[in-house]
Coordinates of C-alpha atoms in Angstrom, one line a residue:
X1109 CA -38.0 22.5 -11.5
X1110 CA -36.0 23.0 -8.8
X1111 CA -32.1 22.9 -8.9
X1112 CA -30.6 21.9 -5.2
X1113 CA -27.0 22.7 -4.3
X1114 CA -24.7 19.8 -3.9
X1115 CA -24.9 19.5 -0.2
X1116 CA -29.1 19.1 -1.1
X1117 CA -28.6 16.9 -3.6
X1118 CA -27.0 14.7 -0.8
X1119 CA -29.9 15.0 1.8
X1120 CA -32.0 14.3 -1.3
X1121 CA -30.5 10.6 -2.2
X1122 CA -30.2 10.0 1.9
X1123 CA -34.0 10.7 2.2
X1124 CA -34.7 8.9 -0.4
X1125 CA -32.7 5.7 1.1
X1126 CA -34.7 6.5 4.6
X1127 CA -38.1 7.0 3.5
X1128 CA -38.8 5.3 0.4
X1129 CA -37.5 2.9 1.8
X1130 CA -34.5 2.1 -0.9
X1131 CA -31.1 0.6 0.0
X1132 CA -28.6 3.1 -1.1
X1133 CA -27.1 -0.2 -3.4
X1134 CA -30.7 -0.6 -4.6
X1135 CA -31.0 3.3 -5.5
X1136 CA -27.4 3.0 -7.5
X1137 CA -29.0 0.1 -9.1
X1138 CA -32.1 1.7 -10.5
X1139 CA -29.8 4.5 -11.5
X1140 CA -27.6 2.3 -13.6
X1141 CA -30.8 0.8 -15.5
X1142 CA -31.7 4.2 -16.4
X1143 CA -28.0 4.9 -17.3
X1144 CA -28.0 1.9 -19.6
X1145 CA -31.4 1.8 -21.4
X1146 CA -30.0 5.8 -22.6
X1147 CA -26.7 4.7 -23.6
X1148 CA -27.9 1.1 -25.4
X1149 CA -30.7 3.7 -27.2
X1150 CA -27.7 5.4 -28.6
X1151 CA -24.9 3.0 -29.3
X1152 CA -25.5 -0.8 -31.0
X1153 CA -23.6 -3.9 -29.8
X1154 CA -20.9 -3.2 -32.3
X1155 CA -19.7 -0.2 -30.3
X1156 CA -17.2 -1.1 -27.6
X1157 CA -17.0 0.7 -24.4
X1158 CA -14.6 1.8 -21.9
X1159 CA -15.7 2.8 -18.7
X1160 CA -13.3 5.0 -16.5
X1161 CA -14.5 4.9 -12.3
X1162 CA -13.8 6.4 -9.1
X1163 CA -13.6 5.2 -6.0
X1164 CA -17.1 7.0 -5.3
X1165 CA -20.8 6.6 -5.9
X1166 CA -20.2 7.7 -9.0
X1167 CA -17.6 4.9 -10.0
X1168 CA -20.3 2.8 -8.7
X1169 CA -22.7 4.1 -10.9
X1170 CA -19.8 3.6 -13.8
X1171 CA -19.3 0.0 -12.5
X1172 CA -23.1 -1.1 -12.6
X1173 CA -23.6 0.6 -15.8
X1174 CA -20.5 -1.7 -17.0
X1175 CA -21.9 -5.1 -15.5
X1176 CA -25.5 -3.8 -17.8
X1177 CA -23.6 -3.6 -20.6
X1178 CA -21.7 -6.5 -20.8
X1179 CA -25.2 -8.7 -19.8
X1180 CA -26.8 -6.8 -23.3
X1181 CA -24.1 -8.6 -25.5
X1182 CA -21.8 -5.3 -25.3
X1183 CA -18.1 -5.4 -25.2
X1184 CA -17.5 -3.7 -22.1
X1185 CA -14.6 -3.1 -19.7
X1186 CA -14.1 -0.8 -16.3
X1187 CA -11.0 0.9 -15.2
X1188 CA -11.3 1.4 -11.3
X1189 CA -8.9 3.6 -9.7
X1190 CA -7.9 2.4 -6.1
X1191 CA -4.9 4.2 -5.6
X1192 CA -6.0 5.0 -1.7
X1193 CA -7.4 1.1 -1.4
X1194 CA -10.7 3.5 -0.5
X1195 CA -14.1 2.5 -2.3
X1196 CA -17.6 3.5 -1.0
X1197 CA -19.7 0.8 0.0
X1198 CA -21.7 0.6 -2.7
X1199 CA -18.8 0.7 -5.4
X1200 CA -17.2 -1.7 -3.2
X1201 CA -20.1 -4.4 -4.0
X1202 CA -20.5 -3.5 -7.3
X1203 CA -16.6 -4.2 -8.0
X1204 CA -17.2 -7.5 -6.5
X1205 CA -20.6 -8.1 -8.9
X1206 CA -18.2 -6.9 -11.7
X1207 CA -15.6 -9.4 -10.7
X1208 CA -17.8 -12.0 -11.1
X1209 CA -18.4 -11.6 -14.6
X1210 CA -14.5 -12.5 -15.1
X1211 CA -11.1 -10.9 -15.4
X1212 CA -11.5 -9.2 -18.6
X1213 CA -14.5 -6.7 -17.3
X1214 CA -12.5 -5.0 -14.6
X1215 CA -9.0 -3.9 -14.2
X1216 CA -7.9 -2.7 -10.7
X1217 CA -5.6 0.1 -10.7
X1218 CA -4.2 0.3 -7.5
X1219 CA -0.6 1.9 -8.6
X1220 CA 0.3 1.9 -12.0
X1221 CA -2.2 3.0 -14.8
X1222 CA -1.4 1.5 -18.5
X1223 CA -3.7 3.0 -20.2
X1224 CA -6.7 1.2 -22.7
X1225 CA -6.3 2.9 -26.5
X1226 CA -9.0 4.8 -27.1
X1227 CA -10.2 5.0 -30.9
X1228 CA -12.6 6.9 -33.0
X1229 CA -15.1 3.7 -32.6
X1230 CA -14.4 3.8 -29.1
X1231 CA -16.8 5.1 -26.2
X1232 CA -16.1 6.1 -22.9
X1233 CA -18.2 6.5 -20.1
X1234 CA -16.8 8.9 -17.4
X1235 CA -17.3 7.9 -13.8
X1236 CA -14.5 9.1 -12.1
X1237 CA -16.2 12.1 -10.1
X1238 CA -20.0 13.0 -9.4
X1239 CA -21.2 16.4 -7.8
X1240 CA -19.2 16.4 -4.9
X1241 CA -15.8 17.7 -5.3
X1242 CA -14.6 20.9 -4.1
X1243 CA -11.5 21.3 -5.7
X1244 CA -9.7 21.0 -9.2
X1245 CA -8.4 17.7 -9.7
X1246 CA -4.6 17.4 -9.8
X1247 CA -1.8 14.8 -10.0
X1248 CA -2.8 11.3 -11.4
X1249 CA -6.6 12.1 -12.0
X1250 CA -5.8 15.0 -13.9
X1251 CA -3.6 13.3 -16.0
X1252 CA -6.3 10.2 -17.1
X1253 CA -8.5 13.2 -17.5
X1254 CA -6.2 14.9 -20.3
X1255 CA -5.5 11.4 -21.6
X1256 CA -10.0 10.8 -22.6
X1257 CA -9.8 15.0 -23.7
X1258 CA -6.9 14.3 -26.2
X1259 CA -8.6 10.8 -27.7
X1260 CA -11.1 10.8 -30.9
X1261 CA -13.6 9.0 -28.3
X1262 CA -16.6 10.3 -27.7
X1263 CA -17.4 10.5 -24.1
X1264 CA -20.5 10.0 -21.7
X1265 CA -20.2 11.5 -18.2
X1266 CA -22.6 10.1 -15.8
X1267 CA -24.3 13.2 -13.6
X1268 CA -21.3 16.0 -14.1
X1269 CA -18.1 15.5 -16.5
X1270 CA -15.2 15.0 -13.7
X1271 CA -13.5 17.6 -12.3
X1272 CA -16.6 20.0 -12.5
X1273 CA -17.7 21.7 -9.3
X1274 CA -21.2 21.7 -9.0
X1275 CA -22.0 25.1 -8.7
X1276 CA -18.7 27.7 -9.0
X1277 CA -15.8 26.8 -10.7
X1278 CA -14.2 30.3 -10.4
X1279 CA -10.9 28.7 -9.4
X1280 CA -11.3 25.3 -11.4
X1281 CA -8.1 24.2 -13.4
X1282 CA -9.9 24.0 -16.8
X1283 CA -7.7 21.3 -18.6
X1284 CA -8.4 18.7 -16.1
X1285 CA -11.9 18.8 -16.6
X1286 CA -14.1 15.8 -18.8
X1287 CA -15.2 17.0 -22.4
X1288 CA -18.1 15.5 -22.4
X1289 CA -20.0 14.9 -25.7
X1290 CA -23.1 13.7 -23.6
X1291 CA -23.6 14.2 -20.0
X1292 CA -26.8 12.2 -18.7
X1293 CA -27.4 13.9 -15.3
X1294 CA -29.6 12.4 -12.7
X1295 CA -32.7 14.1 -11.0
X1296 CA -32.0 17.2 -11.7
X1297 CA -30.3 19.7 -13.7
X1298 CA -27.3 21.2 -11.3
X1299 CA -26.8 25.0 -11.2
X1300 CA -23.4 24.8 -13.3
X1301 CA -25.4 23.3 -16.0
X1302 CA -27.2 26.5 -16.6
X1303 CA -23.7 28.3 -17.3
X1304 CA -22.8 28.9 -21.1
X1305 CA -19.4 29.2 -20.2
X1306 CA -19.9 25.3 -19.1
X1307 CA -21.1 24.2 -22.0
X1308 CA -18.0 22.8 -23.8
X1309 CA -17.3 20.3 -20.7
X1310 CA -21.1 19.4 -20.8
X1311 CA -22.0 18.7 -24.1
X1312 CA -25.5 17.4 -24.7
X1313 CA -27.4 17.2 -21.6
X1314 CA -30.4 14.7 -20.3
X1315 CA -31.8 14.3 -17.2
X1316 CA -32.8 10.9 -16.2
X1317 CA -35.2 10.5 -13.6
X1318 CA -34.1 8.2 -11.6
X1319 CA -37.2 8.0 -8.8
X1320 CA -35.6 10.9 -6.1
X1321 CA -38.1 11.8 -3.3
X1322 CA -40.8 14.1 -5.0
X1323 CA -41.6 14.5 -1.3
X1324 CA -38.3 16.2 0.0
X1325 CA -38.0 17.8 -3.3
X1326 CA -41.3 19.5 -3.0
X1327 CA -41.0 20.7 0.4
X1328 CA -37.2 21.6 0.5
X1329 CA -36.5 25.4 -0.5
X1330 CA -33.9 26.2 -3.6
X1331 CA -32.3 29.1 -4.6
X1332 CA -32.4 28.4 -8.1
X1333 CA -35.2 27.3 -10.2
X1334 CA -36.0 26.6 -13.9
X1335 CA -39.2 27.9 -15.5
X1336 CA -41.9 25.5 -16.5
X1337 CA -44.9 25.5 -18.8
X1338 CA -47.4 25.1 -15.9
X1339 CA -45.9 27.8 -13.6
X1340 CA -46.4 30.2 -16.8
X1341 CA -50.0 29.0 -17.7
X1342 CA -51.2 29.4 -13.9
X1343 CA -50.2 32.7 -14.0
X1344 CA -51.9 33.9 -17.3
X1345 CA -54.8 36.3 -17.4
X1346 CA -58.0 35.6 -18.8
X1347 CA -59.4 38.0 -21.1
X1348 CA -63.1 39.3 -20.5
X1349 CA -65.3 39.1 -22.7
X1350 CA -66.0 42.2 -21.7
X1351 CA -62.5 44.3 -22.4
X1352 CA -62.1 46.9 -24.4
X1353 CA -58.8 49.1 -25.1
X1354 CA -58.9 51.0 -22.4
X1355 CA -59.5 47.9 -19.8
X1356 CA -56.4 46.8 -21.7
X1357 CA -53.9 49.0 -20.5
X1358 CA -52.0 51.4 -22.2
X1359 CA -48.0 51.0 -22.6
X1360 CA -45.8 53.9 -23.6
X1361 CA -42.2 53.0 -25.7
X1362 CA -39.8 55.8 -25.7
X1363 CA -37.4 54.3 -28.1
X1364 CA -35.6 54.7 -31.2
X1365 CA -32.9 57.8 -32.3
X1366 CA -33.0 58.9 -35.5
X1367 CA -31.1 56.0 -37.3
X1368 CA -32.7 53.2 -35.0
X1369 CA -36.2 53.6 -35.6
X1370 CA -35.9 49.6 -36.5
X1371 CA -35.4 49.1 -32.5
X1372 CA -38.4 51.1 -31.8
X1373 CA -40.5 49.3 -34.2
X1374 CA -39.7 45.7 -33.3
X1375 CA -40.8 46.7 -29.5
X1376 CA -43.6 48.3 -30.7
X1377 CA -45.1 45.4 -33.0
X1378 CA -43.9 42.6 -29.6
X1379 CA -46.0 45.3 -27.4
X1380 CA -49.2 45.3 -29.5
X1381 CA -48.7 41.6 -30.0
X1382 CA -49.0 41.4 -26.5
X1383 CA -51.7 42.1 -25.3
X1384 CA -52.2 45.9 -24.5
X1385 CA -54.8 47.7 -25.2
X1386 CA -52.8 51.0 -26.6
X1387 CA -49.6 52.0 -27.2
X1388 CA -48.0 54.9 -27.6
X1389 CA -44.3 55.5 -29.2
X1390 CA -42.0 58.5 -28.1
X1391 CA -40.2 58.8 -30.3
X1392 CA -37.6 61.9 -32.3
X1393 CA -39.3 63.5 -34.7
X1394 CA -37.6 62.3 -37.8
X1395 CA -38.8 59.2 -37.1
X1396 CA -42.4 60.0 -37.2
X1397 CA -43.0 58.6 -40.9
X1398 CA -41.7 55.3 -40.8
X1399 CA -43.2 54.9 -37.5
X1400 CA -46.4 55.9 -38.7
X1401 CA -46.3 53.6 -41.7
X1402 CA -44.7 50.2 -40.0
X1403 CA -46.8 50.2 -37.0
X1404 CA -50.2 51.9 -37.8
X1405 CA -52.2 50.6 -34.9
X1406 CA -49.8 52.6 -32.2
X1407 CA -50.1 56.6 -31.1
X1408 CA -47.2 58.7 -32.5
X1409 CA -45.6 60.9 -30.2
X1410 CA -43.0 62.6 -31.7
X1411 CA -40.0 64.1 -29.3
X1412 CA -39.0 67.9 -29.6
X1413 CA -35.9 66.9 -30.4
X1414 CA -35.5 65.9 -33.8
X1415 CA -32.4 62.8 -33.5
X1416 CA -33.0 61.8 -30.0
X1417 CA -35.1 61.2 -26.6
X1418 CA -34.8 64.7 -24.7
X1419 CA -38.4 65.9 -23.9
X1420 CA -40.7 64.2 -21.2
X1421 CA -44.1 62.9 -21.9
X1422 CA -46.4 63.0 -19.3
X1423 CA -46.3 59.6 -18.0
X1424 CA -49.6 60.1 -15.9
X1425 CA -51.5 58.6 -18.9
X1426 CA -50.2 55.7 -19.3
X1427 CA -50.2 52.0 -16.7
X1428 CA -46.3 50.9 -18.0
X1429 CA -43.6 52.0 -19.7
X1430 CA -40.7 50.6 -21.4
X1431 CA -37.5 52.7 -22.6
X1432 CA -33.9 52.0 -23.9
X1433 CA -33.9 50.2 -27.3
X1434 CA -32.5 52.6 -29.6
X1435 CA -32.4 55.1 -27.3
X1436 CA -28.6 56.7 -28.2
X1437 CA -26.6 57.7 -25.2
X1438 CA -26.2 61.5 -26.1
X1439 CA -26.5 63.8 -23.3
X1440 CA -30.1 65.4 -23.6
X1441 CA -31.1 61.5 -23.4
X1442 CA -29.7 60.7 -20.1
X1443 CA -30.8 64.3 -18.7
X1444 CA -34.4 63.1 -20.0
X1445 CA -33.8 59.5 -18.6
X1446 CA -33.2 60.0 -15.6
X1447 CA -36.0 62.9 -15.1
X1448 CA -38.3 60.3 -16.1
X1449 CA -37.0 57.9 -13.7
X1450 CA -37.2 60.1 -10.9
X1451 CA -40.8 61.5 -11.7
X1452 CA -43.1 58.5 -13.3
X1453 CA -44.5 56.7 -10.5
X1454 CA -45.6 53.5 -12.9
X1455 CA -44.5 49.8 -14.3
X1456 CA -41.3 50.5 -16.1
X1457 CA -38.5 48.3 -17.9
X1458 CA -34.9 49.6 -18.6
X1459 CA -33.3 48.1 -21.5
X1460 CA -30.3 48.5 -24.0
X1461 CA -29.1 52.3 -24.3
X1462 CA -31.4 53.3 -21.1
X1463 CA -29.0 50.6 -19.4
X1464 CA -26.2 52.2 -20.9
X1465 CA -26.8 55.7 -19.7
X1466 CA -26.7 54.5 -16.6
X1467 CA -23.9 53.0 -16.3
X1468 CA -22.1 56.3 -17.4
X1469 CA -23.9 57.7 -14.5
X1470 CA -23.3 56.1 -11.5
X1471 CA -24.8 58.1 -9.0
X1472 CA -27.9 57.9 -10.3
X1473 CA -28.3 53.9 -9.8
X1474 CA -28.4 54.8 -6.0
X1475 CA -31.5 56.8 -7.2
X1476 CA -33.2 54.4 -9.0
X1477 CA -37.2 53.5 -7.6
X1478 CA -38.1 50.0 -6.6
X1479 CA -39.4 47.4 -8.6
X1480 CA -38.3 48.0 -12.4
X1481 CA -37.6 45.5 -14.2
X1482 CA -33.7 45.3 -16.3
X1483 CA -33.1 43.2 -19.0
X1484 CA -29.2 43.6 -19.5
X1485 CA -27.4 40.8 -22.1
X1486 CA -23.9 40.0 -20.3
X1487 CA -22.1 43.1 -21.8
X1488 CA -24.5 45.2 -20.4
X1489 CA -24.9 44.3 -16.8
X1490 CA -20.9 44.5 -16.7
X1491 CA -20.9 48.0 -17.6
X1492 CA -24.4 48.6 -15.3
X1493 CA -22.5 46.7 -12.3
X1494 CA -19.3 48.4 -13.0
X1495 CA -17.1 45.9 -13.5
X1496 CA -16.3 42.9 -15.6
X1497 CA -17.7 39.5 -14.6
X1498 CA -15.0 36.9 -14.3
X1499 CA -17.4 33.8 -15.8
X1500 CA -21.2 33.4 -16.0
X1501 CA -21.3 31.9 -12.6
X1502 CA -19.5 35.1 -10.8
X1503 CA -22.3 37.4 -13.4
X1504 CA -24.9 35.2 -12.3
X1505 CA -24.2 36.0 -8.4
X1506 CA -23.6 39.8 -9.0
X1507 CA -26.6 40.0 -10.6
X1508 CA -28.8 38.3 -7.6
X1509 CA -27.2 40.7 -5.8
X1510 CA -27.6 44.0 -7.2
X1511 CA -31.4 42.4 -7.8
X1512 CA -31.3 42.6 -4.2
X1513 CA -29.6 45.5 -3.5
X1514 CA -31.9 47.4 -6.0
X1515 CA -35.0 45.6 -5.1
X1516 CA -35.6 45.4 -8.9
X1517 CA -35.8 42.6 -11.4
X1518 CA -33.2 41.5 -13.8
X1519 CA -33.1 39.4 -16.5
X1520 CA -30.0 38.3 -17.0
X1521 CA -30.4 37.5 -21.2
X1522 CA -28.8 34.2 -22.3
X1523 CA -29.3 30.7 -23.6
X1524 CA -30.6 30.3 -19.9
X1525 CA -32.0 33.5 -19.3
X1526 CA -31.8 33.8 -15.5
X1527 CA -34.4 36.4 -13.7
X1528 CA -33.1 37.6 -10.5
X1529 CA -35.9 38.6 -8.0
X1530 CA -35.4 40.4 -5.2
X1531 CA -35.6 37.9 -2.3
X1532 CA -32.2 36.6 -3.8
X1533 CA -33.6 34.1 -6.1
X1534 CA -32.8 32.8 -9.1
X1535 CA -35.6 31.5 -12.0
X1536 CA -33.9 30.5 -14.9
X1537 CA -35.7 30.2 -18.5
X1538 CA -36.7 26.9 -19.7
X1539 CA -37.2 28.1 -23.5
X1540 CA -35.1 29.8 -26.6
X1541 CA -32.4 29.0 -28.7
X1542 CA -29.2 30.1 -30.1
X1543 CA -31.0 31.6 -33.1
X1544 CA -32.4 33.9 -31.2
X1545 CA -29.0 35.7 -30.9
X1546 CA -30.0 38.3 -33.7
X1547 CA -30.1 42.1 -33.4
X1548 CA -33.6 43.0 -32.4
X1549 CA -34.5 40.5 -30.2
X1550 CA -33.8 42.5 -27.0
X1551 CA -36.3 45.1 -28.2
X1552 CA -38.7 42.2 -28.8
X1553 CA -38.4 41.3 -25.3
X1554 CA -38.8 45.2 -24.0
X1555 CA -42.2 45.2 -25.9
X1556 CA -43.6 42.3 -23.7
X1557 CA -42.8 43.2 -21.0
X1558 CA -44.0 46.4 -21.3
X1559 CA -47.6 44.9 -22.6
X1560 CA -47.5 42.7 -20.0
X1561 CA -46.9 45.3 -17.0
X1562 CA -49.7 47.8 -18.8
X1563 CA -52.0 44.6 -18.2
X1564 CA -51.6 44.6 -14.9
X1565 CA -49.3 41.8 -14.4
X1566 CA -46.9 42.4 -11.1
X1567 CA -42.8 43.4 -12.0
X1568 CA -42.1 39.1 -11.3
X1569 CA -45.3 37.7 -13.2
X1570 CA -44.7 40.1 -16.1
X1571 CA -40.8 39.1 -16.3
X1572 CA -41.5 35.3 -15.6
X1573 CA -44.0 35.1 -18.7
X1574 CA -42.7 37.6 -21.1
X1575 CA -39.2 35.5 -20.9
X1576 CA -40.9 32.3 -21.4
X1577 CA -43.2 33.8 -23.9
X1578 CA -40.3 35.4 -26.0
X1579 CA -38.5 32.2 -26.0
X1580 CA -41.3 29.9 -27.0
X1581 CA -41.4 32.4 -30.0
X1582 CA -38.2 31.7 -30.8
X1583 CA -38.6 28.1 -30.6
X1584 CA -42.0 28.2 -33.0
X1585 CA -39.7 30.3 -35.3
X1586 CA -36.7 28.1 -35.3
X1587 CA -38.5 24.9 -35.8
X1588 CA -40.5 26.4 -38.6
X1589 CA -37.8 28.6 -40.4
X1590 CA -34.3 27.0 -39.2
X1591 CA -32.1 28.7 -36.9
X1592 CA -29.7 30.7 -39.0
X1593 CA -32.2 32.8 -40.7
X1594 CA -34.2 33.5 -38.4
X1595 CA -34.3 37.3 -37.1
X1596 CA -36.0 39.4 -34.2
X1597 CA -39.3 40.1 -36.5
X1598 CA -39.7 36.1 -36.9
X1599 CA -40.2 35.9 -33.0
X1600 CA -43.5 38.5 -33.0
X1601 CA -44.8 37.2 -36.1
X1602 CA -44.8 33.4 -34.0
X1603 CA -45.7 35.5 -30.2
X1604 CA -49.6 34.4 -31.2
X1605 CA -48.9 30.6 -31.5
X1606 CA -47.0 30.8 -28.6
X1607 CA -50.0 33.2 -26.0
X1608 CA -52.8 30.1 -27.5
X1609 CA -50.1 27.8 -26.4
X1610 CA -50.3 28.9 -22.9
X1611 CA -54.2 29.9 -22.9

């Protein structure tokens, strides 16, 4: 699924009008039905609305949604703001259509507002502003906007809560922003959707489809994009009948300091689980019993060093490698890092303390081979990046750009993981959930990816999958054990349900 910036999303709905054909009144129309028959699902006749519009598209969506309303036996009435005597076209007619239904469905507000109460019982649907401003909202509008945040009402925004950009709102005034309980957005998704730090103006979020041009969507490039089931399942290998281990490709982990063998085992088990044929575990020597014991199908390889990472294997054996989780950041680690960086010609993925080395050592980024794939959570990439992101949006774009810069792959972990490629796109995770924010889980993800490299997978199949694999995991393991209790083991012991799902 694509998601177009606003400036696309405008070329989408003119398209739409020129080649379906579709008048544009016709297209805000069928948008309103869809609108309704959510809203009606949700809320019974009892519940009284109060609908706040702009002198937009979008307060013609909110106008239309009102006249639906009131035709279903709902109380209903619409607050459109006039103040410039302004109104697009098609709110224009659908004021008038209103206006027909009597005096008590619309009040005009031209100059001075006297606000409707707003009650507990009350809902209000938000169609002051759509996905085209560029700017915080400020004087009157910001002030009706504070007046629906500070009420008990809860709120449905049509498209995007007012007063949020589309895509950056760096310099948005916060406060004069919708709280939106619901937001039912139509099309598509729109980029600041995928931000977490946007969730508290978004509230739940649907997408209504509301009959766009599947022609100009599918021909039209985006920059962003959101992972589906069928992109994953086209990519999958099929397994010969034929294979045997060593068809199967053979992964090496170099994980886990003494004290944080757990990291090295939970990437281990998600390795094996996916797929590769062998695995071997570099790992200190102290560590060499419990690894032996909790993951019995894996080749130990135990360090020189009894505490921590500081002796090279010889990578030449093996088709990928994955190294960071549990790593420790002591000195004869990074010296051994970044030798094996510098030497191994093969897959690799750089997570947790691996990441964390290198941010200590700056110099050495410069240095770093093309290709690898980086799976930073939000602390992480600021301390890899050097500095500290300003929201998600402004982490978002640095990361593209250091994907770029690097020619490397980096998943960005989140509720929306976001995989940066190195053509400047963005592919953002359509599965996971917030129980999934439990130690371990990182080095779950380490251990699929490396699988999948050792397969044979490319850097950008292996990272698409093994994000969308991880997450499904998740989801298997939250809907079957809850979210709160579920931990980074739950997500291999359900990575088998979720590979049949896709094969």
């Amino acid at each position: 699924m694509k998601i177009f910036t606003s400036a696309q999303i405008r070329e989408l709905d003119h398209y739409t009008i020129e080649h379906e054909p579709i008048k544009s009144i016709d297209l805000m129309e069928r948008a309103a039905e869809a609108l309704t028959k959510t809203i009606t699902e949700l809320w019974d006749t009892e519940t009284p609305f109060i609908v706040f519009a702009g002198p937009g598209n979008n307060g013609g969506d909110a106008l239309a949604v009102t006249r639906k309303l009131i035709n279903k036996g709902y109380s209903a009435k619409a607050y459109l703001f006039n103040v410039k005597g302004t109104l697009s076209p098609d709110c224009n007619i659908n004021k008038e259509r209103l206006r027909e239904m009597g005096n008590e469905a619309l009040v005009e507000i031209t100059r001075e507002f006297e606000p409707p109460t707003l009650t507990r019982e009350t809902v209000v649907i938000d169609g002051l502003f759509g996905s085209g401003i560029n700017k915080p909202l400020g004087g009157g509008f910001a002030a009706v906007v504070n007046y629906i945040n500070q009420s008990e009402s809860k709120v449905v925004s049509i498209d995007i809560p007012s007063g949020l950009m589309t895509e950056d709102n760096s310099f948005n005034v916060q406060q004069n922003i919708i709280r939106a309980d619901l937001t039912l957005t139509l099309g598509m998704k729109k980029l600041c959707m995928m931000m977490a730090d946007n969730k508290k103006f978004i509230g739940k979020l649907e997408v209504l489809d509301i009959g766009l041009s599947k022609e100009f969507i599918d021909k039209t490039e985006a920059q962003c994009s959101i992972l589906e089931e069928h992109t994953v399942r086209s990519m999958m290998k099929e397994r010969s009948d034929y294979a045997h281990k060593g068809s199967m490709g053979h992964a090496l982990l170099i994980a886990g300091s003494y004290g944080m063998a757990g990291a090295a085992i939970l990437a281990s088990k998600a390795c094996l689980r996916s797929g590769a044929g062998k695995l071997t575990i570099h790992t200190p020597s102290k560590n060499n019993d419990i690894m032996q014991i909790s993951v019995p199908e894996a080749i130990m390889q135990p360090d020189s060093n009894e505490e921590n990472f500081s002796s090279l294997p010889d990578t030449n054996l093996y088709d990928a490698i994955g190294v960071g989780p549990g790593l420790g950041t002591s000195d004869s680690s990074a010296i051994a890092l970044v030798s094996l960086i510098r030497s191994a010609k093969k897959s690799m993925v750089i997570d947790a303390d691996a990441l964390n080395i290198l941010a200590t050592h700056r110099t050495w980024i410069q240095q770093l081979p093309e290709g690898l794939i980086y799976t930073p959570h939000p602390k992480e990439f600021d301390k890899f990046y050097g500095s500290e992101a300003a929201n998600d949006y402004d982490r978002l774009m640095k990361a593209r750009d250091m994907a770029q810069r690097l020619q490397g792959y980096i998943i960005l972990k989140g509720h929306h993981s976001a995989l940066c490629i190195p053509n400047g796109q963005i592919i953002f995770n359509s599965t996971g959930n917030a129980g999934m924010a439990t130690a371990g889980s990182g080095d779950v993800l380490t251990g699929i990816l490396t699988a999948l490299l050792a397969r044979g997978y490319t850097p950008k199949e292996a990272s698409m999958i093994g994000m969308y694999l991880h997450g499904l995991a998740g989801d298997y393991a939250a809907r079957d054990l809850g979210m709160e209790s579920l931990i980074a083991s739950d997500i291999i012991q359900y990575l088998p349900k979720a590979f049949k799902k896709l094969s």
